[in-house]
mmCIF file of C-alpha atoms in Angstrom:
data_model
loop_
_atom_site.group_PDB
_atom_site.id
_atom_site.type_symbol
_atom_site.label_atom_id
_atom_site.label_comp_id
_atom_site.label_asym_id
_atom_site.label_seq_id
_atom_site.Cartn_x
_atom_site.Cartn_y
_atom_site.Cartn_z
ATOM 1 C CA UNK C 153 0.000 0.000 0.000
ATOM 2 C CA UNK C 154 1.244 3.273 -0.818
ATOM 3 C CA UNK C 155 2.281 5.929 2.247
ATOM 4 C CA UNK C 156 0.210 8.950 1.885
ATOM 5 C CA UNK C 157 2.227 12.078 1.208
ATOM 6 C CA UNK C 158 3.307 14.137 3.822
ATOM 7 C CA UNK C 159 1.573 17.232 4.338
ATOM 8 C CA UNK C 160 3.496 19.462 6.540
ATOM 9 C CA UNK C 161 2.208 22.536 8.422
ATOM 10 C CA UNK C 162 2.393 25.490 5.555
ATOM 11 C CA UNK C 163 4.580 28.407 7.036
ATOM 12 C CA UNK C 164 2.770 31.257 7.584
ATOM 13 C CA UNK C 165 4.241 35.060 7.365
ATOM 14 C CA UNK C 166 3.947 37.091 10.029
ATOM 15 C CA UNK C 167 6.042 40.149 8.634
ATOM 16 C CA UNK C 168 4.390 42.413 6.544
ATOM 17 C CA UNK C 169 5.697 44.140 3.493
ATOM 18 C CA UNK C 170 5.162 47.472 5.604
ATOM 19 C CA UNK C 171 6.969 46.406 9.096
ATOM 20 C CA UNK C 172 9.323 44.668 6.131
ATOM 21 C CA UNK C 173 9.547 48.478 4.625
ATOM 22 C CA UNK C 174 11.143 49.515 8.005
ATOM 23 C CA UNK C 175 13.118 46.311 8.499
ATOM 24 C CA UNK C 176 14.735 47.727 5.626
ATOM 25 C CA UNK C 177 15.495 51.357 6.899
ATOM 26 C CA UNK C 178 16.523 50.247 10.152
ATOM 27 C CA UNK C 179 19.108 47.798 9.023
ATOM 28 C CA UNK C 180 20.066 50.712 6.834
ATOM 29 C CA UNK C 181 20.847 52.697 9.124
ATOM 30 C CA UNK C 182 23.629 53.271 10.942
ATOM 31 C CA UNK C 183 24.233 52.559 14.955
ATOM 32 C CA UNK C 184 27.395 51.965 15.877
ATOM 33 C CA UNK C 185 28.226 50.981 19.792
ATOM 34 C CA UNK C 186 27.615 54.153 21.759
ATOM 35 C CA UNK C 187 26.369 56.122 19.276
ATOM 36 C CA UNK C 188 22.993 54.668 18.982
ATOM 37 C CA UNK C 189 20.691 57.474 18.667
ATOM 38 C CA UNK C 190 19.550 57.659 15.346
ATOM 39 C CA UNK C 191 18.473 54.261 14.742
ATOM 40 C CA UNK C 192 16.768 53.906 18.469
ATOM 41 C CA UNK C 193 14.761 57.082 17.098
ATOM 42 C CA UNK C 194 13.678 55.215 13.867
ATOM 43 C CA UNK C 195 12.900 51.974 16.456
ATOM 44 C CA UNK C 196 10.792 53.935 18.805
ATOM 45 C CA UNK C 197 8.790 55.868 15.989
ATOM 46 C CA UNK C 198 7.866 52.348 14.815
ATOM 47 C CA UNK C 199 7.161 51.394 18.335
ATOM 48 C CA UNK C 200 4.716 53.868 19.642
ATOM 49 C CA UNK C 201 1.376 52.859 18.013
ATOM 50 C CA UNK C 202 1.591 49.532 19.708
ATOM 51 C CA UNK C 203 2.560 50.223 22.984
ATOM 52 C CA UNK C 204 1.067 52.666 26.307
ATOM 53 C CA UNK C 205 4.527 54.527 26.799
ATOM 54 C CA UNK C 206 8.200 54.974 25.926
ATOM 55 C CA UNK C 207 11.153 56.253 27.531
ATOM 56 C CA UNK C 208 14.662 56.412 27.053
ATOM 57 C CA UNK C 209 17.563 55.920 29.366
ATOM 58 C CA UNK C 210 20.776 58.256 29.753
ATOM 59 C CA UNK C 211 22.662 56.305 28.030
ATOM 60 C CA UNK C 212 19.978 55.611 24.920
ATOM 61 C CA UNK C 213 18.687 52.184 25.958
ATOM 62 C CA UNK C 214 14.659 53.015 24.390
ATOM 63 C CA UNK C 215 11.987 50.801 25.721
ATOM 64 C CA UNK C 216 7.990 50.887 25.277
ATOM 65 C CA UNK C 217 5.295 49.793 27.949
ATOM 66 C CA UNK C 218 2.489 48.463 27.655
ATOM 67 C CA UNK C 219 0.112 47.924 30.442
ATOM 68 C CA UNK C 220 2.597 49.779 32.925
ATOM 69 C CA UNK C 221 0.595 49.878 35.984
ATOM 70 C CA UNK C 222 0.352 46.282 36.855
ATOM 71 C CA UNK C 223 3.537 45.058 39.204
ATOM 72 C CA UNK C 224 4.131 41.836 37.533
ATOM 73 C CA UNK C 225 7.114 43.078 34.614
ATOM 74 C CA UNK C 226 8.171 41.117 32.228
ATOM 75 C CA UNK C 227 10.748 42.059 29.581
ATOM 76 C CA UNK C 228 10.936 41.046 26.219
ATOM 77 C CA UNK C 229 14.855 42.371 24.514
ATOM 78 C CA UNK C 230 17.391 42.842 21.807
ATOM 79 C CA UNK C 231 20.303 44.820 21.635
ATOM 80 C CA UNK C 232 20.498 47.952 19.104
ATOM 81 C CA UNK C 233 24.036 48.528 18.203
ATOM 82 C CA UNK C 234 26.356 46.954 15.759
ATOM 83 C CA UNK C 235 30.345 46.717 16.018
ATOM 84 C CA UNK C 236 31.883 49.545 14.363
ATOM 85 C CA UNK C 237 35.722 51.217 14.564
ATOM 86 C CA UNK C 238 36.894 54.324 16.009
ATOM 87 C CA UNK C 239 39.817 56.853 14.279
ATOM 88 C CA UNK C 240 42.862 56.150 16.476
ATOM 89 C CA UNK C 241 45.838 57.801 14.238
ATOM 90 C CA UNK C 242 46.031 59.853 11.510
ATOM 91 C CA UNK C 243 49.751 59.855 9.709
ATOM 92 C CA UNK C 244 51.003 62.706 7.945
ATOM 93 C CA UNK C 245 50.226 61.402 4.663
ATOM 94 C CA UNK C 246 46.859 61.214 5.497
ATOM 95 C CA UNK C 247 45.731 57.740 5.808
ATOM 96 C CA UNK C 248 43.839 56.712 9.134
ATOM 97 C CA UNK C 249 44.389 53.777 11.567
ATOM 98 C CA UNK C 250 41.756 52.624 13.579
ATOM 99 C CA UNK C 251 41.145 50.379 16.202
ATOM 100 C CA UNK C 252 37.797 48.153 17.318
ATOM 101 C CA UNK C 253 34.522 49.231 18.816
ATOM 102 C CA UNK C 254 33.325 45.854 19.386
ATOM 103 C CA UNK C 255 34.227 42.637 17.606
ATOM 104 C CA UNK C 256 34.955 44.158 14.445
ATOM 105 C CA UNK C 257 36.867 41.295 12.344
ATOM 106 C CA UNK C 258 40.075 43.012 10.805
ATOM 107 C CA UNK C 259 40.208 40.144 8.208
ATOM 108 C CA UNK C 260 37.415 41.801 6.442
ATOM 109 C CA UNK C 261 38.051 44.768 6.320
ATOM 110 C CA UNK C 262 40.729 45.680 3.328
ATOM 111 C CA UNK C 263 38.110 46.964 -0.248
ATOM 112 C CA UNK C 264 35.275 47.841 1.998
ATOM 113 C CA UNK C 265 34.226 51.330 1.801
ATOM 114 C CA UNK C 266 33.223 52.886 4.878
ATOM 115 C CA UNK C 267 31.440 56.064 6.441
ATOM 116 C CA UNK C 268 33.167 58.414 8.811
ATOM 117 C CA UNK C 269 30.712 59.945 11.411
ATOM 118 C CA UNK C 270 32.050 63.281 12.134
ATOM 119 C CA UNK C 271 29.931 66.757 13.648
ATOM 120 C CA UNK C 272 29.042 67.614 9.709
ATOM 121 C CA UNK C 273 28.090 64.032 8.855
ATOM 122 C CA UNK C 274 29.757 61.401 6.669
ATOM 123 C CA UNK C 275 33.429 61.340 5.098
ATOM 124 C CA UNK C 276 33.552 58.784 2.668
ATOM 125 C CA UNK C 277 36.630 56.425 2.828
ATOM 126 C CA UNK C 278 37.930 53.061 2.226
ATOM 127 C CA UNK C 279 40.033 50.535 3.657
ATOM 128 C CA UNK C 280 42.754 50.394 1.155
ATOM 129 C CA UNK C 281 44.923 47.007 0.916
ATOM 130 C CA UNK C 282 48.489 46.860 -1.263
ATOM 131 C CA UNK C 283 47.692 45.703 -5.159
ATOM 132 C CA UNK C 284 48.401 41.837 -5.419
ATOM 133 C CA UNK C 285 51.229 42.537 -7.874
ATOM 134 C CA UNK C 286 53.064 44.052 -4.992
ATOM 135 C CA UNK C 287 52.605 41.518 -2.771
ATOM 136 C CA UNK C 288 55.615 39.505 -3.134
ATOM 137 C CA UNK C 289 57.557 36.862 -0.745
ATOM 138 C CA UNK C 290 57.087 33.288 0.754
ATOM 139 C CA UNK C 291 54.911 34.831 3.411
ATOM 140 C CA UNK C 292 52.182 36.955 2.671
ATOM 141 C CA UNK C 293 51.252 39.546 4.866
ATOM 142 C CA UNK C 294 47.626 38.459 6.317
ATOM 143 C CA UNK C 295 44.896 41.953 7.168
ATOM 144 C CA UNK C 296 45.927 42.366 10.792
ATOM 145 C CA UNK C 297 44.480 45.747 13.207
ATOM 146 C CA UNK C 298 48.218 46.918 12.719
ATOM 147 C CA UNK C 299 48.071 47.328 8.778
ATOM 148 C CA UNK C 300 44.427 47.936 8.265
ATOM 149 C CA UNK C 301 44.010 51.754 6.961
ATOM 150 C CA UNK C 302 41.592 54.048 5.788
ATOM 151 C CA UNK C 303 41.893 56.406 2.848
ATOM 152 C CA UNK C 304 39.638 59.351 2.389
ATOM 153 C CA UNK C 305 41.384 60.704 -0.188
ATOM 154 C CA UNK C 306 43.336 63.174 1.446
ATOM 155 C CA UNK C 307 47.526 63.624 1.085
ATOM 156 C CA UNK C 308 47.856 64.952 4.598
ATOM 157 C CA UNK C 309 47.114 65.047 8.068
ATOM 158 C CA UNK C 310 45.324 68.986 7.667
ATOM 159 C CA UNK C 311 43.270 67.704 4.872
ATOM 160 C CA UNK C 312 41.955 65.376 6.961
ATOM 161 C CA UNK C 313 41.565 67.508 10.187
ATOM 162 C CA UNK C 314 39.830 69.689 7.478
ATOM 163 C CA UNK C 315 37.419 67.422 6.495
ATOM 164 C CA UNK C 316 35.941 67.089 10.829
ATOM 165 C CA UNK C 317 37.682 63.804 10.819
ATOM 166 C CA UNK C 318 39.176 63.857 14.390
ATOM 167 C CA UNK C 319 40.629 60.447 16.702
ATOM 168 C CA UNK C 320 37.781 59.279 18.140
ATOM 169 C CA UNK C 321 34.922 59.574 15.575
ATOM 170 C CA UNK C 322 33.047 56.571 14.899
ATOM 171 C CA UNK C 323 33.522 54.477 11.359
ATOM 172 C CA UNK C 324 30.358 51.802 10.016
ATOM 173 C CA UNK C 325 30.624 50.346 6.830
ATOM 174 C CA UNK C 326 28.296 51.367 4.284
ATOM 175 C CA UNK C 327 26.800 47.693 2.795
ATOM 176 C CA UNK C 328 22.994 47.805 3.215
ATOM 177 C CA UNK C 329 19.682 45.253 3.069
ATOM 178 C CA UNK C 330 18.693 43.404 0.330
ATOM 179 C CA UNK C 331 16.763 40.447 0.105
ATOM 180 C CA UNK C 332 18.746 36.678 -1.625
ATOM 181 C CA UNK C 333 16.561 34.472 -3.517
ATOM 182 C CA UNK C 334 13.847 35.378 -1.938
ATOM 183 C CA UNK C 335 14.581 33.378 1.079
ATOM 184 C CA UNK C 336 17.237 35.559 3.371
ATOM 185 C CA UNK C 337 17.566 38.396 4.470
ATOM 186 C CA UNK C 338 20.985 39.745 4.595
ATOM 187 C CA UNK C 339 22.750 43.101 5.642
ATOM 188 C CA UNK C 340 25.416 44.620 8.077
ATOM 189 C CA UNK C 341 23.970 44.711 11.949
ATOM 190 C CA UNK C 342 21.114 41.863 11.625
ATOM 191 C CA UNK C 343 23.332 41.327 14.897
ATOM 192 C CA UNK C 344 20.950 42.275 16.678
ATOM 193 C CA UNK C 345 18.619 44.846 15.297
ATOM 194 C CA UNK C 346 16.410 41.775 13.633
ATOM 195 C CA UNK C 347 16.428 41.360 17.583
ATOM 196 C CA UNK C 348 14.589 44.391 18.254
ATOM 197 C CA UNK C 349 12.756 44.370 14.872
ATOM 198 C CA UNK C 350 10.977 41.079 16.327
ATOM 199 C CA UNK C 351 10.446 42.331 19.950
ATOM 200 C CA UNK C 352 8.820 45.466 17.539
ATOM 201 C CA UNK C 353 6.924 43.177 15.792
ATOM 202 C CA UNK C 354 5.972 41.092 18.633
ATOM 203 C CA UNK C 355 4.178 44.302 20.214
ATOM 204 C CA UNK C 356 2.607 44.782 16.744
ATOM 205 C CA UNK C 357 1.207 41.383 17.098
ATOM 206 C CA UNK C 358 -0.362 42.007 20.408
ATOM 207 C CA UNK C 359 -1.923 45.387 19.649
ATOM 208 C CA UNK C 360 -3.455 44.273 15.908
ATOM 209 C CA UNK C 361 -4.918 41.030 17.888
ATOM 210 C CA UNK C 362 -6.259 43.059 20.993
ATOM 211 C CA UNK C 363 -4.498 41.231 23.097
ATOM 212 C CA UNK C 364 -4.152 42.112 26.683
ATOM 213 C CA UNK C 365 -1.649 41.136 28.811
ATOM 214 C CA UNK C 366 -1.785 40.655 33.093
ATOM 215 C CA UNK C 367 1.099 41.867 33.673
ATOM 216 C CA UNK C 368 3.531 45.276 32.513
ATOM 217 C CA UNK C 369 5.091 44.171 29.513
ATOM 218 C CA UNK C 370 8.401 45.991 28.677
ATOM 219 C CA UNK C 371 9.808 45.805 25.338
ATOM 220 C CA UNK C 372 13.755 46.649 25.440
ATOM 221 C CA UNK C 373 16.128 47.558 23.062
ATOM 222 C CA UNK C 374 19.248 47.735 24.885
ATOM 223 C CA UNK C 375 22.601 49.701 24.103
ATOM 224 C CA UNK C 376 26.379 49.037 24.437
ATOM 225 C CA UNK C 377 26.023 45.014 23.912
ATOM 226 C CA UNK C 378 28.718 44.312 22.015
ATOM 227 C CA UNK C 379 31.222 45.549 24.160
ATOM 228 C CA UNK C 380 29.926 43.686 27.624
ATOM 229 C CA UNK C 381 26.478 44.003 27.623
ATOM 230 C CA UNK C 382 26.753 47.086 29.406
ATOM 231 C CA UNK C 383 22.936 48.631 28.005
ATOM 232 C CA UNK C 384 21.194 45.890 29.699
ATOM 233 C CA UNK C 385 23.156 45.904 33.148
ATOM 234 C CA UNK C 386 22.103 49.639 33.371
ATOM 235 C CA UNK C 387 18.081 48.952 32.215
ATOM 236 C CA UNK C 388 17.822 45.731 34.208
ATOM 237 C CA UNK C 389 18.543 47.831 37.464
ATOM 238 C CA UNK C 390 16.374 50.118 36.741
ATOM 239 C CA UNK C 391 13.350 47.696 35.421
ATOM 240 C CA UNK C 392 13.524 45.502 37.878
ATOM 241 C CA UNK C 393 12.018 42.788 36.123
ATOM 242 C CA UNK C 394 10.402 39.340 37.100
ATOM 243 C CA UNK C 395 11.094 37.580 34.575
ATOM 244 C CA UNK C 396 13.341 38.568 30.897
ATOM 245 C CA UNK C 397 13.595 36.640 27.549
ATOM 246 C CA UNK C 398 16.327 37.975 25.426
ATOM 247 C CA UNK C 399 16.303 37.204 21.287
ATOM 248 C CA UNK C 400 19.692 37.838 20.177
ATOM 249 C CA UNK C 401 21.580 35.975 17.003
ATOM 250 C CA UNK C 402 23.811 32.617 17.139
ATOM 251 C CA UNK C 403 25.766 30.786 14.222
ATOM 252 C CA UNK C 404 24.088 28.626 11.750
ATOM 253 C CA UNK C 405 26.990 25.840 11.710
ATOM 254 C CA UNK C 406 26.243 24.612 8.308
ATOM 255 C CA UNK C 407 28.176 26.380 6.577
ATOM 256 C CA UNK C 408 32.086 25.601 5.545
ATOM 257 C CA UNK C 409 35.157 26.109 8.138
ATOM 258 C CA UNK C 410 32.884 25.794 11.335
ATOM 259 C CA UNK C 411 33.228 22.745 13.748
ATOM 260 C CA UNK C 412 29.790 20.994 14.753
ATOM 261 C CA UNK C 413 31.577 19.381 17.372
ATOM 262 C CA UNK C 414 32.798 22.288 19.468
ATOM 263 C CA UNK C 415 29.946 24.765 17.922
ATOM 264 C CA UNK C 416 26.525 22.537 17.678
ATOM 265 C CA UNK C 417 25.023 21.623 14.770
ATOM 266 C CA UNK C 418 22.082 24.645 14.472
ATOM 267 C CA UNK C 419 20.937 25.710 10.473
ATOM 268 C CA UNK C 420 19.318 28.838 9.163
ATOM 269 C CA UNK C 421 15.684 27.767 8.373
ATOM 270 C CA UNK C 422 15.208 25.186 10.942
ATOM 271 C CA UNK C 423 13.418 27.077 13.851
ATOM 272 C CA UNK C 424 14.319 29.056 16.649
ATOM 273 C CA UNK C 425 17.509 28.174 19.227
ATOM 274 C CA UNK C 426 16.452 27.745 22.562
ATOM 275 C CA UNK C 427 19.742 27.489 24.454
ATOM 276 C CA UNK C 428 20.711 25.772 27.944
ATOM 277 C CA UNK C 429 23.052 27.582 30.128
ATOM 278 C CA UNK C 430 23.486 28.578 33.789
ATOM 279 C CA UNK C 431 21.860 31.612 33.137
ATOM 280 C CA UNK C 432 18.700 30.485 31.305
ATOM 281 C CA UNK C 433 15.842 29.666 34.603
ATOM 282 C CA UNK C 434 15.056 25.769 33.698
ATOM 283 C CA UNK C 435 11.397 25.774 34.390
ATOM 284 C CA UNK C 436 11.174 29.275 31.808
ATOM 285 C CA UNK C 437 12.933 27.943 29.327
ATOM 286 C CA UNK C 438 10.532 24.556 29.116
ATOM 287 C CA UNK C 439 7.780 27.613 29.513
ATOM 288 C CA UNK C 440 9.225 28.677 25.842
ATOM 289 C CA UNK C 441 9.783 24.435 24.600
ATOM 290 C CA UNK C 442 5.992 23.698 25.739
ATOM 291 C CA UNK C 443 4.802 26.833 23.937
ATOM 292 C CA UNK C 444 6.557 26.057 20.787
ATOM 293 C CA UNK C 445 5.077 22.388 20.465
ATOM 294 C CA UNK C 446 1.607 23.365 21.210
ATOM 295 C CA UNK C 447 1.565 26.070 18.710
ATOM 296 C CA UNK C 448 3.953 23.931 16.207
ATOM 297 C CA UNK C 449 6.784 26.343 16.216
ATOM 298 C CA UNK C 450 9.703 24.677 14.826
ATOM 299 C CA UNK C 451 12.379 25.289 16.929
ATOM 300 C CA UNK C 452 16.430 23.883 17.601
ATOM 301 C CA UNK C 453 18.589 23.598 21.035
ATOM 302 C CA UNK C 454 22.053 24.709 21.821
ATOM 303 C CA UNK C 455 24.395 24.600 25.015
ATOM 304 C CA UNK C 456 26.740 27.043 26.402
ATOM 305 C CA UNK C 457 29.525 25.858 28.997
ATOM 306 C CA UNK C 458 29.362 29.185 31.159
ATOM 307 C CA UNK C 459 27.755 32.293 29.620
ATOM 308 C CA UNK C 460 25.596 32.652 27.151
ATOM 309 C CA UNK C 461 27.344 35.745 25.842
ATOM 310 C CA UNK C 462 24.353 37.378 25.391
ATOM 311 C CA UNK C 463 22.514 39.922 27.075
ATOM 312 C CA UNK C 464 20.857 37.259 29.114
ATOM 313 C CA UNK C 465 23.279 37.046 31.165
ATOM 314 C CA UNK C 466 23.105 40.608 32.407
ATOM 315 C CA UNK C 467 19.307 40.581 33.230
ATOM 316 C CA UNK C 468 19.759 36.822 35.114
ATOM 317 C CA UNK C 469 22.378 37.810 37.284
ATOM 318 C CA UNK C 470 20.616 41.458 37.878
ATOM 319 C CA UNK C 471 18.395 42.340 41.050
ATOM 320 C CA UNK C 472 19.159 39.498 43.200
ATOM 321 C CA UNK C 473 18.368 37.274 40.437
ATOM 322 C CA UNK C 474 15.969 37.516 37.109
ATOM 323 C CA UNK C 475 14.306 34.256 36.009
ATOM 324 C CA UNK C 476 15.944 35.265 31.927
ATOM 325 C CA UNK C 477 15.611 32.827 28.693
ATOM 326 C CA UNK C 478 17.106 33.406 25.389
ATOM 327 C CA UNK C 479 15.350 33.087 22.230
ATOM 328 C CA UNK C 480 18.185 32.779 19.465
ATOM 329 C CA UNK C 481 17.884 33.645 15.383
ATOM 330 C CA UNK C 482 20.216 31.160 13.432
ATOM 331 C CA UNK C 483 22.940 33.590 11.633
ATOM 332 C CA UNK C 484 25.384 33.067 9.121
ATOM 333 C CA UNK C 485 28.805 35.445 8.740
ATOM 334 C CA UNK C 486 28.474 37.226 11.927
ATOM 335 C CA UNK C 487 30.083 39.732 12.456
ATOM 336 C CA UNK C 488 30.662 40.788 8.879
ATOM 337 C CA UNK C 489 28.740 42.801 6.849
ATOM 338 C CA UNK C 490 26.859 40.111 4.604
ATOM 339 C CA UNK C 491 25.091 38.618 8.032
ATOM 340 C CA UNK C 492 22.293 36.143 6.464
ATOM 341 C CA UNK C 493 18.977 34.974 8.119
ATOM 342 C CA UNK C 494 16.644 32.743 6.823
ATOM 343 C CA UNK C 495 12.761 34.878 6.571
ATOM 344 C CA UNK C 496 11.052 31.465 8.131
ATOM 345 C CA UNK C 497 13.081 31.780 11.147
ATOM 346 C CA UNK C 498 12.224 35.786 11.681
ATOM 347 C CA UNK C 499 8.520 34.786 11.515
ATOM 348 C CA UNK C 500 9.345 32.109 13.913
ATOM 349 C CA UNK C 501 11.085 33.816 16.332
ATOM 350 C CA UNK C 502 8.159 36.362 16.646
ATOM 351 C CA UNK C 503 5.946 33.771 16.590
ATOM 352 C CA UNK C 504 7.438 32.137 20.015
ATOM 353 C CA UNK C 505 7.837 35.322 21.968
ATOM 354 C CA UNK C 506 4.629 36.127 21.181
ATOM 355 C CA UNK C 507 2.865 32.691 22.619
ATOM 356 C CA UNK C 508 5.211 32.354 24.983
ATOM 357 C CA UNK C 509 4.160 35.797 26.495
ATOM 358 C CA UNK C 510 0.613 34.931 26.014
ATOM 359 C CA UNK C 511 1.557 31.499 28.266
ATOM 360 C CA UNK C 512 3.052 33.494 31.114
ATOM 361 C CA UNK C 513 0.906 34.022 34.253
ATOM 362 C CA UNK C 514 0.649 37.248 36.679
ATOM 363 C CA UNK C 515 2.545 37.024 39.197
ATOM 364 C CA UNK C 516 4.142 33.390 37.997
ATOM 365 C CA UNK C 517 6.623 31.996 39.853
ATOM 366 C CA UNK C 518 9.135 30.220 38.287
ATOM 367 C CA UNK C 519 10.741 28.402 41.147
ATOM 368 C CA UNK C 520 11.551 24.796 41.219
ATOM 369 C CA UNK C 521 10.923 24.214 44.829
ATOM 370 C CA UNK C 522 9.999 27.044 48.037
ATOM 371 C CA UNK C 523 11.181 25.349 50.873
#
C-alpha cells in the first residue's frame, strides 16, 4: 500500500511588506556601539502605536510599555548597536588607523568602503589594501588591526583635520539590506537589530490582535552590547524585572570552516535556538519548549559551557536574580557585513515570543521548589 504524502504545516508570514519596509530602513541605518541614537529614534517611531509609553535611558537604551501599571514586569529584549571602529591615528600622509569598537573582524576589512561619522556628517573612505602585484615573498602579509588603513582621499594630516575627521569619531561600513533568492535576508547589523525588529513586531502582534496582557510588559532595546552588555546591566537595574527573555543571534553551523563538534550543529531555516546555560531559569525555558510544540513552532537547542554571551546574562544575574531565557535567530557570517537569516526563522522567532508571552501568568513563579 502506498504511504500517503506528507503534508506538513504550511509556514505562515507574520512580517508584513510594511513592518518589512522599516526592516529595511533600520538595518540601513547606521548605529554603531555608543552612538545609537539615530536608529533607536527610527525603532521607537515604529514602536509607539503599539505600545502605552516609551522612555529612554541616559545612556539611549529606548523601551515601550504596555500595560505599565500592573507590578508583575516582564521584559521582552534585543540589543540595538552593531560593532563599528573608532579613528585612532592619523599619519602625515593622510591615511587613518583605527582600532575596534566591538568585535569588528580586521580580516574583512581591506576593499570595503566605509562612512566616517564626524559633527558635519559622513566622510567617505575606504580601507585600502596593497595591489596583489606588490605583494611579493614566501609569506604573505595576512589583514591584521596593525596594517588595516583608511583612505579618504586626502595627502595629509590637515586635509583630513579639514574634512571634521578627528581620533575618536566613529567608522560603520556602508553595505545595506537586500533580500537573496527570496529566502534571506541579509545586511550589516542583523546582529541584533532583527532582535529588536521582532520584539517590535511582537508588540505589533499584540496590539493588531487586541491582546491584553496581566502583567507590565516591557519591550527593550538595549545599548552598548557588544562591548559587555553594558545597556542591559544599566536597564535591568532600573526595570527591575520578574522575569526577561532575550532574542539575540547565534551561528548557523552549516556552513564551511565551522566545527559541529565544538559549535553545535544549528541551520538557518530550521526554527528558533532555545539554548541551555546557567543563566537560562530551567522551568522558563521549558515555559518557551511547551509553547513552541503546542503552537507547532519549529524550533532547535544549543548549550553554552558558562555564559551565554548574550545579554541574558546581564538581566539573570541582575536584582538578586531575574528568572531570563534566550530566544536565538540562526545567523550566518556574523560579524561581517553580509550577516544572512533565513525569513522562516524571523517569523518564527516572533511567533514564540509572542505565545510564549501569552503562556506566562501574573505574578508566575518560576521556582523549582519554596522550601
Amino acid at each position: 500500500m502506498a504511504k500517503k504524502k506528507d503534508e506538513s504545516k504550511k509556514h505562515v508570514p507574520v512580517v508584513t511588506k510594511k513592518s518589512l519596509q522599516f526592516f529595511e530602513k533600520y538595518i540601513n541605518n547606521a548605529a554603531p556601539t555608543g552612538y545609537e541614537w539615530e536608529g533607536q529614534k527610527l525603532w521607537l517611531a515604529y514602536l509607539k502605536p503599539y505600545v502605552d509609553e516609551t522612555f529612554v535611558d541616559h545612556y539611549g537604551t529606548a523601551v515601550g510599555v504596555i500595560n505599565p501599571k500592573a507590578d508583575y514586569k516582564v521584559v521582552i529584549e534585543a540589543h540595538a548597536d552593531e560593532i563599528s571602529w573608532y579613528v585612532n591615528y592619523i599619519t602625515n600622509d593622510g591615511l587613518i588607523y583605527v582600532i575596534r569598537n566591538g568585535g569588528s573582524d580586521h580580516q574583512i576589512a581591506p576593499s570595503k568602503r566605509v562612512n566616517i561619522h564626524t559633527e558635519n556628517g559622513f566622510v567617505k573612505a575606504v580601507f585600502g589594501w596593497p595591489a596583489i602585484h606588490t605583494r611579493h615573498g614566501e609569506k604573505e602579509q595576512a589583514p591584521e588591526l596593525k596594517n588595516i588603513f583608511l583612505d579618504c582621499g586626502c595627502t595629509s594630516k590637515e586635509e583630513v583635520e579639514a574634512l571634521g575627521i578627528h581620533v575618536g569619531c566613529v567608522i560603520t561600513y556602508e553595505d545595506e539590506f537586500m533580500v537573496l533568492n527570496d529566502r534571506y535576508y541579509v545586511g550589516r547589523a542583523l546582529d541584533n537589530r532583527a532582535g529588536g525588529f521582532m520584539i517590535a513586531e511582537v508588540a505589533r502582534l499584540l496590539k493588531e490582535n487586541k491582546k491584553k496582557l496581566p502583567f507590565a510588559l516591557y519591550i527593550v532595546n538595549s545599548v552598548q552590547e557588544e562591548i559587555g552588555l553594558r545597556g542591559a546591566e544599566m536597564i535591568a537595574h532600573r526595570i527591575k524585572p520578574n522575569v526577561a527573555i532575550v532574542t539575540d543571534v547565534t551561528h548557523d553551523t552549516t556552513t564551511p570552516m565551522i566545527n559541529k563538534v565544538t559549535q553545535g550543529d544549528l541551520s538557518a531555516g530550521k526554527g528558533p535556538v532555545v539554548s541551555y546555560a546557567p543563566a537560562v531559569q530551567t522551568n522558563l525555558n521549558k515555559l518557551l519548549i511547551k509553547t513552541a510544540e503546542k503552537a507547532g513552532i519549529p524550533f532547535q537547542r544549543q548549550a553554552s559551557s558558562r555564559s551565554t554571551g548574550t545579554d541574558t546574562d546581564a538581566f539573570a544575574y541582575s536584582n538578586g536574580g531575574v528568572p531570563s531565557a534566550l530566544i536565538s535567530l540562526p545567523l550566518r557570517y556574523m560579524h561581517t557585513t553580509v550577516e544572512m537569516i533565513h525569513k522562516e526563522d524571523v517569523d518564527n522567532v516572533i511567533s514564540l515570543i509572542y505565545e510564549s508571552l501569552l503562556a506566562i501568568k501574573d505574578g508566575q513563579d518560576f521556582r523549582e521548589f519554596t522550601k
